Structure formats: structure tokens, C-alpha cells
Amino acid sequence: MKDSIIKKFYIGGLDAELFTPFTISSGSHRSLENVIFTLESAGGIKGFGEAAIATHITGETRAGTVKSLRRAGGLLAGRDAANYLGAMCLLEEALEGNRAALAGAQMALLDLICRIQGVSLWRFFGARVPKLKTDVTVVIGDAAAAYDFTVKMRGRGFRIFKVKTGSDMDEDFRRLEAVKKAAPGAAIYLDANCAYSAAGAGKFIKELARRGIRPEVLEQPVPKDDIDGLAWLSRRLPMPVCADESAYSLDDVFNLIKKKAVTAINIKLTKLGFLRAREVWALARAKGLKLMMGEMVESELASAAAAQFAGGLGGFDFIDLDIPFFIRNSGMTGASFLSRDGVYSLDRVKAGIGIAPGAKK
Ligand SMILES: [Mg+2]
């Protein structure tokens, strides 16, 4: 049998505790409960992918994702990884309705072919930016918690704070003032996860300016279908307005751009899969939009894959790949190219994504 034939697949749970619940305005992750998809070639090389489940954002479930990945494994087994593009397209169709599974299956396939070829995923995507530094997220909570967390992470070397807002406006002002006090001069990104009306978001930004706080980007201020609201804010606000929940597909992005509704797009592999994510990257860049690379609640494996996609292609203005810093112990091995101050040194990855699930300590 040819070495590059996909011989077997494995599906397993990936469970890990978080140091703190990852709470945003639309819901909360108390722990990481993802799925690992592994492909093995006839030559004995393995490729690993991670499907990130974010039920409160996407409606996808773990049981449904496992089912989709079983289907993906059935489609891929016996195929030659050398025709990976054909296999990627097959997955696009089969897993259209379960993007977490699509991203996980494509990640495993790309990891496998890069390992077979002895190149990193970063090199495969173009090797344009060797180092990326991520922001770190200040989750929804009280002002004292925001202050303590920011002091701690600033001490570790983080300089960009992505503040989740949208559950209580007065508390959000206190939280943002606490972040500013704890990290003077640091950059602040805002993510409301659909919480405001357009007028409400405008008022929120105006009141922040009065308090001397000017965020570098405002992500998803309004509900995902409020395209007119996004456009209204994009015309009025001085900072980029970034679509995340509103940019769930290539069609979404095409329409957002056509209507001049946003000035930035948050690309997540878990929303789009790899092929569509690259198309969104190309389209957004062609039209001069800014780009954020983001993720759901994802371990070192999927986070490193996203970092290599972004650093390989280049042109990303905002990097939001900080979930590894919230995970107590995922059991992943090989993450030494991610430093504790949030720098991904992508030029140090040897083959594939460079991360593998290992035995938990
Ligand atoms: Mg977001």
C-alpha cells in the first residue's frame, strides 16, 4: 500500500479545566470539552485536528460533532492524502452544517500532509510572519477581577487586552477603567458578542472616550443579523468595526463587504474551515479590510494551527489566540514555541502543527 494512503482514523474527547470560566455576554465555558480527530497514514504518520465546541455561540454539540467526524473518517479512509485538495473539498460539502467538525477534519488532514512532507503548517501557508503576539482576554466579571487579572497578565508581558463587554454597561465602564489603570498605555480591544443596539454601542464608545479610553477595535457590537447597524457604526466610529458572529460564512463576508458594513473581519477556522477561511482572507485583503485571527475555546493544538494559518498568510492586524493561557492542563505536547507572554514563534515549528495530544500528567 502507498505510504500516503489514509489508513485509519480515531476520534476522542479532549477535556480540560480552565483557570477561570471563559464568560462572554452570550454565555460561558466552564471547561474545555472538544473533540480530537486523528488520521493515520499507511506509512504510520499521524495528523491531528481539534473540533472546538461552542454550543452557546454556534449551536453545535459534542455528540453531533463526533457523528460528523465519524462520517469524515469514513469518507477519508482509503483515500490518498496526496490528493488532499480533493479530500478538503469533499469535507467542505459533507460537513457544511457542522463547521467545528469541518475545521477539525481539515486540520488533521493538513497536519498529516505537512508531516508527510516535513514542513510546518506555517511554511505550507506561506511563512510570511515568523512571530505573532496574541492579546489576552478579560472575561466578563466584576471590576476587581478585571483589575487583578490585568495586573497579573501585564506582569507576564501581555500588552493588548481584549475586554469582553455587554452584560452590564455601568460595570463595563468600571471594568475598562480598571484595565486602563492596571495596564497604562496598553492597547484595548472590545468585544460585545452581539450585546448592543447600534445606538447603544455608539453611546458606549462616546462615554468611553469621555473617560479617556479609546479601543483599537470594536468587535461585534450588535446582533449578527443587524447588518445596517454595523454599517451605521462603521460610518460613525473612528476605530475599525469588526464582524465576528456576523461573518460565519464566505457569503456573509461577501455581503458585509459589498454593503460596506464593516471595516474588519474576525476569521476563525471553527466558523469557516480552512478553505473558506483562506477565501475570506483573500477577499478582505483585496478590499482593504483589517483582519483579526480568532478562535473559540481551543487548546494549544487548534490555537497553534490558527496562528500558523495567520502567520503563514500574513496581513493580520489583530491576533486573538490566547485560550492556551486559560487551560489548566490539556495534555498537549510540543507547545514550547508559545511563550508565556503570548508570542507564537512559528519559525520554530518543525513539521505539521507541531503539537500532539499526549498522556495527561
Ligand atoms: Mg468575538
PDB file of C-alpha atoms in Angstrom, residues 44-228:
ATOM      1  CA  GLY A  44       2.446   5.304  10.139  1.00  0.00           C
ATOM      2  CA  ILE A  45       2.384   9.119  10.221  1.00  0.00           C
ATOM      3  CA  LYS A  46      -0.387  10.765  12.242  1.00  0.00           C
ATOM      4  CA  GLY A  47      -2.128  14.095  11.724  1.00  0.00           C
ATOM      5  CA  PHE A  48      -4.156  15.727  14.498  1.00  0.00           C
ATOM      6  CA  GLY A  49      -7.147  18.028  14.365  1.00  0.00           C
ATOM      7  CA  GLU A  50      -9.331  19.635  17.019  1.00  0.00           C
ATOM      8  CA  ALA A  51     -13.027  20.393  16.751  1.00  0.00           C
ATOM      9  CA  ALA A  52     -13.961  23.160  19.184  1.00  0.00           C
ATOM     10  CA  ILE A  53     -17.484  23.006  20.553  1.00  0.00           C
ATOM     11  CA  ALA A  54     -19.084  26.360  21.417  1.00  0.00           C
ATOM     12  CA  THR A  55     -22.766  25.436  21.813  1.00  0.00           C
ATOM     13  CA  HIS A  56     -23.802  28.847  23.195  1.00  0.00           C
ATOM     14  CA  ILE A  57     -22.367  30.561  20.101  1.00  0.00           C
ATOM     15  CA  THR A  58     -22.865  28.134  17.199  1.00  0.00           C
ATOM     16  CA  GLY A  59     -25.482  25.656  18.466  1.00  0.00           C
ATOM     17  CA  GLU A  60     -23.107  22.776  17.628  1.00  0.00           C
ATOM     18  CA  THR A  61     -22.923  19.925  20.147  1.00  0.00           C
ATOM     19  CA  ARG A  62     -20.249  17.422  21.039  1.00  0.00           C
ATOM     20  CA  ALA A  63     -22.433  14.436  20.151  1.00  0.00           C
ATOM     21  CA  GLY A  64     -23.294  15.918  16.753  1.00  0.00           C
ATOM     22  CA  THR A  65     -19.665  16.774  16.089  1.00  0.00           C
ATOM     23  CA  VAL A  66     -18.495  13.238  16.932  1.00  0.00           C
ATOM     24  CA  LYS A  67     -21.101  11.913  14.497  1.00  0.00           C
ATOM     25  CA  SER A  68     -19.886  14.283  11.768  1.00  0.00           C
ATOM     26  CA  LEU A  69     -16.270  13.292  12.367  1.00  0.00           C
ATOM     27  CA  ARG A  70     -17.191   9.603  12.086  1.00  0.00           C
ATOM     28  CA  ARG A  71     -18.654  10.454   8.723  1.00  0.00           C
ATOM     29  CA  ALA A  72     -15.500  12.387   7.779  1.00  0.00           C
ATOM     30  CA  GLY A  73     -13.316   9.450   8.804  1.00  0.00           C
ATOM     31  CA  GLY A  74     -15.406   7.105   6.674  1.00  0.00           C
ATOM     32  CA  LEU A  75     -15.033   9.423   3.681  1.00  0.00           C
ATOM     33  CA  LEU A  76     -11.267   9.828   4.124  1.00  0.00           C
ATOM     34  CA  ALA A  77     -10.243   6.254   4.938  1.00  0.00           C
ATOM     35  CA  GLY A  78      -8.719   4.596   1.876  1.00  0.00           C
ATOM     36  CA  ARG A  79      -8.107   7.901   0.071  1.00  0.00           C
ATOM     37  CA  ASP A  80      -4.645   9.089  -0.887  1.00  0.00           C
ATOM     38  CA  ALA A  81      -3.548  12.100   1.186  1.00  0.00           C
ATOM     39  CA  ALA A  82      -1.562  13.198  -1.888  1.00  0.00           C
ATOM     40  CA  ASN A  83      -4.899  14.387  -3.319  1.00  0.00           C
ATOM     41  CA  TYR A  84      -5.561  16.460  -0.221  1.00  0.00           C
ATOM     42  CA  LEU A  85      -7.351  19.190  -2.152  1.00  0.00           C
ATOM     43  CA  GLY A  86      -9.952  16.705  -3.375  1.00  0.00           C
ATOM     44  CA  ALA A  87     -10.358  15.456   0.189  1.00  0.00           C
ATOM     45  CA  MET A  88     -10.657  19.014   1.555  1.00  0.00           C
ATOM     46  CA  CYS A  89     -13.429  19.765  -0.972  1.00  0.00           C
ATOM     47  CA  LEU A  90     -15.219  16.541  -0.068  1.00  0.00           C
ATOM     48  CA  LEU A  91     -15.200  17.591   3.599  1.00  0.00           C
ATOM     49  CA  GLU A  92     -16.497  21.069   2.707  1.00  0.00           C
ATOM     50  CA  GLU A  93     -19.655  19.503   1.303  1.00  0.00           C
ATOM     51  CA  ALA A  94     -20.106  16.709   3.807  1.00  0.00           C
ATOM     52  CA  LEU A  95     -19.612  18.860   6.927  1.00  0.00           C
ATOM     53  CA  GLU A  96     -21.177  22.116   5.716  1.00  0.00           C
ATOM     54  CA  GLY A  97     -23.638  22.117   8.630  1.00  0.00           C
ATOM     55  CA  ASN A  98     -21.040  21.388  11.342  1.00  0.00           C
ATOM     56  CA  ARG A  99     -18.154  23.808  10.950  1.00  0.00           C
ATOM     57  CA  ALA A 100     -16.382  22.699  14.136  1.00  0.00           C
ATOM     58  CA  ALA A 101     -16.135  19.195  12.667  1.00  0.00           C
ATOM     59  CA  LEU A 102     -15.111  20.618   9.284  1.00  0.00           C
ATOM     60  CA  ALA A 103     -12.272  22.612  10.837  1.00  0.00           C
ATOM     61  CA  GLY A 104     -11.147  19.614  12.937  1.00  0.00           C
ATOM     62  CA  ALA A 105     -11.137  17.186   9.999  1.00  0.00           C
ATOM     63  CA  GLN A 106      -9.343  19.623   7.677  1.00  0.00           C
ATOM     64  CA  MET A 107      -6.820  20.419  10.414  1.00  0.00           C
ATOM     65  CA  ALA A 108      -5.967  16.718  10.786  1.00  0.00           C
ATOM     66  CA  LEU A 109      -5.621  16.317   7.022  1.00  0.00           C
ATOM     67  CA  LEU A 110      -3.342  19.360   6.672  1.00  0.00           C
ATOM     68  CA  ASP A 111      -1.297  18.300   9.704  1.00  0.00           C
ATOM     69  CA  LEU A 112      -0.883  14.865   8.113  1.00  0.00           C
ATOM     70  CA  ILE A 113       0.230  16.108   4.702  1.00  0.00           C
ATOM     71  CA  CYS A 114       2.627  18.666   6.217  1.00  0.00           C
ATOM     72  CA  ARG A 115       4.142  15.955   8.420  1.00  0.00           C
ATOM     73  CA  ILE A 116       4.483  13.633   5.407  1.00  0.00           C
ATOM     74  CA  GLN A 117       6.275  16.452   3.536  1.00  0.00           C
ATOM     75  CA  GLY A 118       8.319  17.511   6.593  1.00  0.00           C
ATOM     76  CA  VAL A 119       7.139  21.137   6.566  1.00  0.00           C
ATOM     77  CA  SER A 120       5.314  23.176   9.179  1.00  0.00           C
ATOM     78  CA  LEU A 121       1.759  24.372   8.603  1.00  0.00           C
ATOM     79  CA  TRP A 122       3.198  27.909   8.828  1.00  0.00           C
ATOM     80  CA  ARG A 123       5.528  27.206   5.904  1.00  0.00           C
ATOM     81  CA  PHE A 124       2.718  25.480   3.978  1.00  0.00           C
ATOM     82  CA  PHE A 125       0.612  28.663   4.216  1.00  0.00           C
ATOM     83  CA  GLY A 126       3.455  30.929   3.051  1.00  0.00           C
ATOM     84  CA  ALA A 127       5.811  31.565   6.011  1.00  0.00           C
ATOM     85  CA  ARG A 128       5.239  35.320   5.879  1.00  0.00           C
ATOM     86  CA  VAL A 129       5.290  36.382   9.544  1.00  0.00           C
ATOM     87  CA  PRO A 130       7.550  34.328  11.832  1.00  0.00           C
ATOM     88  CA  LYS A 131       6.281  35.638  15.168  1.00  0.00           C
ATOM     89  CA  LEU A 132       2.802  36.601  16.329  1.00  0.00           C
ATOM     90  CA  LYS A 133       1.892  38.066  19.695  1.00  0.00           C
ATOM     91  CA  THR A 134      -1.612  37.465  20.951  1.00  0.00           C
ATOM     92  CA  ASP A 135      -3.823  39.682  23.040  1.00  0.00           C
ATOM     93  CA  VAL A 136      -5.281  38.277  26.255  1.00  0.00           C
ATOM     94  CA  THR A 137      -8.978  38.310  27.126  1.00  0.00           C
ATOM     95  CA  VAL A 138     -10.514  39.992  30.143  1.00  0.00           C
ATOM     96  CA  VAL A 139     -13.676  37.930  30.534  1.00  0.00           C
ATOM     97  CA  ILE A 140     -16.988  39.188  31.931  1.00  0.00           C
ATOM     98  CA  GLY A 141     -16.802  39.589  35.700  1.00  0.00           C
ATOM     99  CA  ASP A 142     -16.503  42.445  38.181  1.00  0.00           C
ATOM    100  CA  ALA A 143     -14.082  45.373  38.071  1.00  0.00           C
ATOM    101  CA  ALA A 144     -11.869  43.979  40.834  1.00  0.00           C
ATOM    102  CA  ALA A 145     -11.394  40.712  38.928  1.00  0.00           C
ATOM    103  CA  ALA A 146     -10.604  42.655  35.734  1.00  0.00           C
ATOM    104  CA  TYR A 147      -8.019  44.714  37.616  1.00  0.00           C
ATOM    105  CA  ASP A 148      -6.307  41.737  39.255  1.00  0.00           C
ATOM    106  CA  PHE A 149      -6.203  39.724  36.022  1.00  0.00           C
ATOM    107  CA  THR A 150      -4.797  42.661  34.024  1.00  0.00           C
ATOM    108  CA  VAL A 151      -2.084  43.344  36.634  1.00  0.00           C
ATOM    109  CA  LYS A 152      -1.095  39.670  36.557  1.00  0.00           C
ATOM    110  CA  MET A 153      -1.004  39.363  32.758  1.00  0.00           C
ATOM    111  CA  ARG A 154       0.722  42.699  32.269  1.00  0.00           C
ATOM    112  CA  GLY A 155       3.379  41.454  34.688  1.00  0.00           C
ATOM    113  CA  ARG A 156       3.833  38.429  32.429  1.00  0.00           C
ATOM    114  CA  GLY A 157       4.370  40.672  29.408  1.00  0.00           C
ATOM    115  CA  PHE A 158       0.955  40.990  27.751  1.00  0.00           C
ATOM    116  CA  ARG A 159       0.349  44.434  26.224  1.00  0.00           C
ATOM    117  CA  ILE A 160      -3.019  44.006  24.459  1.00  0.00           C
ATOM    118  CA  PHE A 161      -6.201  43.364  26.428  1.00  0.00           C
ATOM    119  CA  LYS A 162      -9.374  42.219  24.727  1.00  0.00           C
ATOM    120  CA  VAL A 163     -12.185  43.179  27.056  1.00  0.00           C
ATOM    121  CA  LYS A 164     -15.464  41.302  26.775  1.00  0.00           C
ATOM    122  CA  THR A 165     -18.384  43.644  27.392  1.00  0.00           C
ATOM    123  CA  GLY A 166     -22.141  43.738  27.050  1.00  0.00           C
ATOM    124  CA  SER A 167     -23.646  42.263  30.173  1.00  0.00           C
ATOM    125  CA  ASP A 168     -23.869  45.409  32.380  1.00  0.00           C
ATOM    126  CA  MET A 169     -22.911  48.788  30.946  1.00  0.00           C
ATOM    127  CA  ASP A 170     -22.062  50.555  34.224  1.00  0.00           C
ATOM    128  CA  GLU A 171     -19.952  47.626  35.379  1.00  0.00           C
ATOM    129  CA  ASP A 172     -18.266  47.592  31.940  1.00  0.00           C
ATOM    130  CA  PHE A 173     -17.169  51.225  32.404  1.00  0.00           C
ATOM    131  CA  ARG A 174     -15.723  50.323  35.807  1.00  0.00           C
ATOM    132  CA  ARG A 175     -14.006  47.246  34.317  1.00  0.00           C
ATOM    133  CA  LEU A 176     -12.481  49.208  31.450  1.00  0.00           C
ATOM    134  CA  GLU A 177     -11.231  51.895  33.826  1.00  0.00           C
ATOM    135  CA  ALA A 178      -9.735  49.117  35.959  1.00  0.00           C
ATOM    136  CA  VAL A 179      -7.937  47.643  32.916  1.00  0.00           C
ATOM    137  CA  LYS A 180      -6.615  51.077  31.949  1.00  0.00           C
ATOM    138  CA  LYS A 181      -5.364  51.667  35.495  1.00  0.00           C
ATOM    139  CA  ALA A 182      -3.763  48.211  35.704  1.00  0.00           C
ATOM    140  CA  ALA A 183      -2.044  48.496  32.304  1.00  0.00           C
ATOM    141  CA  PRO A 184      -1.497  52.155  31.403  1.00  0.00           C
ATOM    142  CA  GLY A 185      -0.689  52.579  27.732  1.00  0.00           C
ATOM    143  CA  ALA A 186      -1.770  49.057  26.799  1.00  0.00           C
ATOM    144  CA  ALA A 187      -3.985  48.544  23.754  1.00  0.00           C
ATOM    145  CA  ILE A 188      -7.631  47.694  24.379  1.00  0.00           C
ATOM    146  CA  TYR A 189      -9.867  45.706  22.048  1.00  0.00           C
ATOM    147  CA  LEU A 190     -13.611  45.468  22.760  1.00  0.00           C
ATOM    148  CA  ASP A 191     -15.858  42.502  22.011  1.00  0.00           C
ATOM    149  CA  ALA A 192     -19.560  42.801  22.877  1.00  0.00           C
ATOM    150  CA  ASN A 193     -20.617  39.470  21.316  1.00  0.00           C
ATOM    151  CA  CYS A 194     -23.848  40.945  19.834  1.00  0.00           C
ATOM    152  CA  ALA A 195     -24.995  42.686  23.036  1.00  0.00           C
ATOM    153  CA  TYR A 196     -25.896  46.239  21.935  1.00  0.00           C
ATOM    154  CA  SER A 197     -28.179  48.129  19.622  1.00  0.00           C
ATOM    155  CA  ALA A 198     -26.283  50.306  17.144  1.00  0.00           C
ATOM    156  CA  ALA A 199     -27.292  53.474  19.010  1.00  0.00           C
ATOM    157  CA  GLY A 200     -26.362  51.861  22.337  1.00  0.00           C
ATOM    158  CA  ALA A 201     -22.921  50.906  21.022  1.00  0.00           C
ATOM    159  CA  GLY A 202     -22.390  54.453  19.741  1.00  0.00           C
ATOM    160  CA  LYS A 203     -23.229  55.840  23.188  1.00  0.00           C
ATOM    161  CA  PHE A 204     -20.966  53.303  24.865  1.00  0.00           C
ATOM    162  CA  ILE A 205     -17.971  54.340  22.732  1.00  0.00           C
ATOM    163  CA  LYS A 206     -18.724  58.041  23.318  1.00  0.00           C
ATOM    164  CA  GLU A 207     -18.836  57.560  27.073  1.00  0.00           C
ATOM    165  CA  LEU A 208     -15.551  55.613  26.974  1.00  0.00           C
ATOM    166  CA  ALA A 209     -13.929  58.485  25.056  1.00  0.00           C
ATOM    167  CA  ARG A 210     -15.109  60.875  27.785  1.00  0.00           C
ATOM    168  CA  ARG A 211     -13.251  58.649  30.252  1.00  0.00           C
ATOM    169  CA  GLY A 212     -10.104  58.714  28.124  1.00  0.00           C
ATOM    170  CA  ILE A 213     -10.462  55.165  26.759  1.00  0.00           C
ATOM    171  CA  ARG A 214     -10.198  54.633  23.012  1.00  0.00           C
ATOM    172  CA  PRO A 215     -10.375  50.986  21.935  1.00  0.00           C
ATOM    173  CA  GLU A 216      -8.357  49.961  18.860  1.00  0.00           C
ATOM    174  CA  VAL A 217     -11.202  47.836  17.522  1.00  0.00           C
ATOM    175  CA  LEU A 218     -14.864  47.218  18.320  1.00  0.00           C
ATOM    176  CA  GLU A 219     -15.911  43.649  17.636  1.00  0.00           C
ATOM    177  CA  GLN A 220     -19.487  42.505  17.007  1.00  0.00           C
ATOM    178  CA  PRO A 221     -21.312  45.322  18.818  1.00  0.00           C
ATOM    179  CA  VAL A 222     -24.781  44.336  17.505  1.00  0.00           C
ATOM    180  CA  PRO A 223     -26.720  41.096  16.837  1.00  0.00           C
ATOM    181  CA  LYS A 224     -25.391  39.050  13.940  1.00  0.00           C
ATOM    182  CA  ASP A 225     -28.203  39.902  11.505  1.00  0.00           C
ATOM    183  CA  ASP A 226     -28.089  43.662  12.166  1.00  0.00           C
ATOM    184  CA  ILE A 227     -26.012  44.486   9.096  1.00  0.00           C
ATOM    185  CA  ASP A 228     -27.474  48.005   8.874  1.00  0.00           C
TER     186      ASP A 228
END
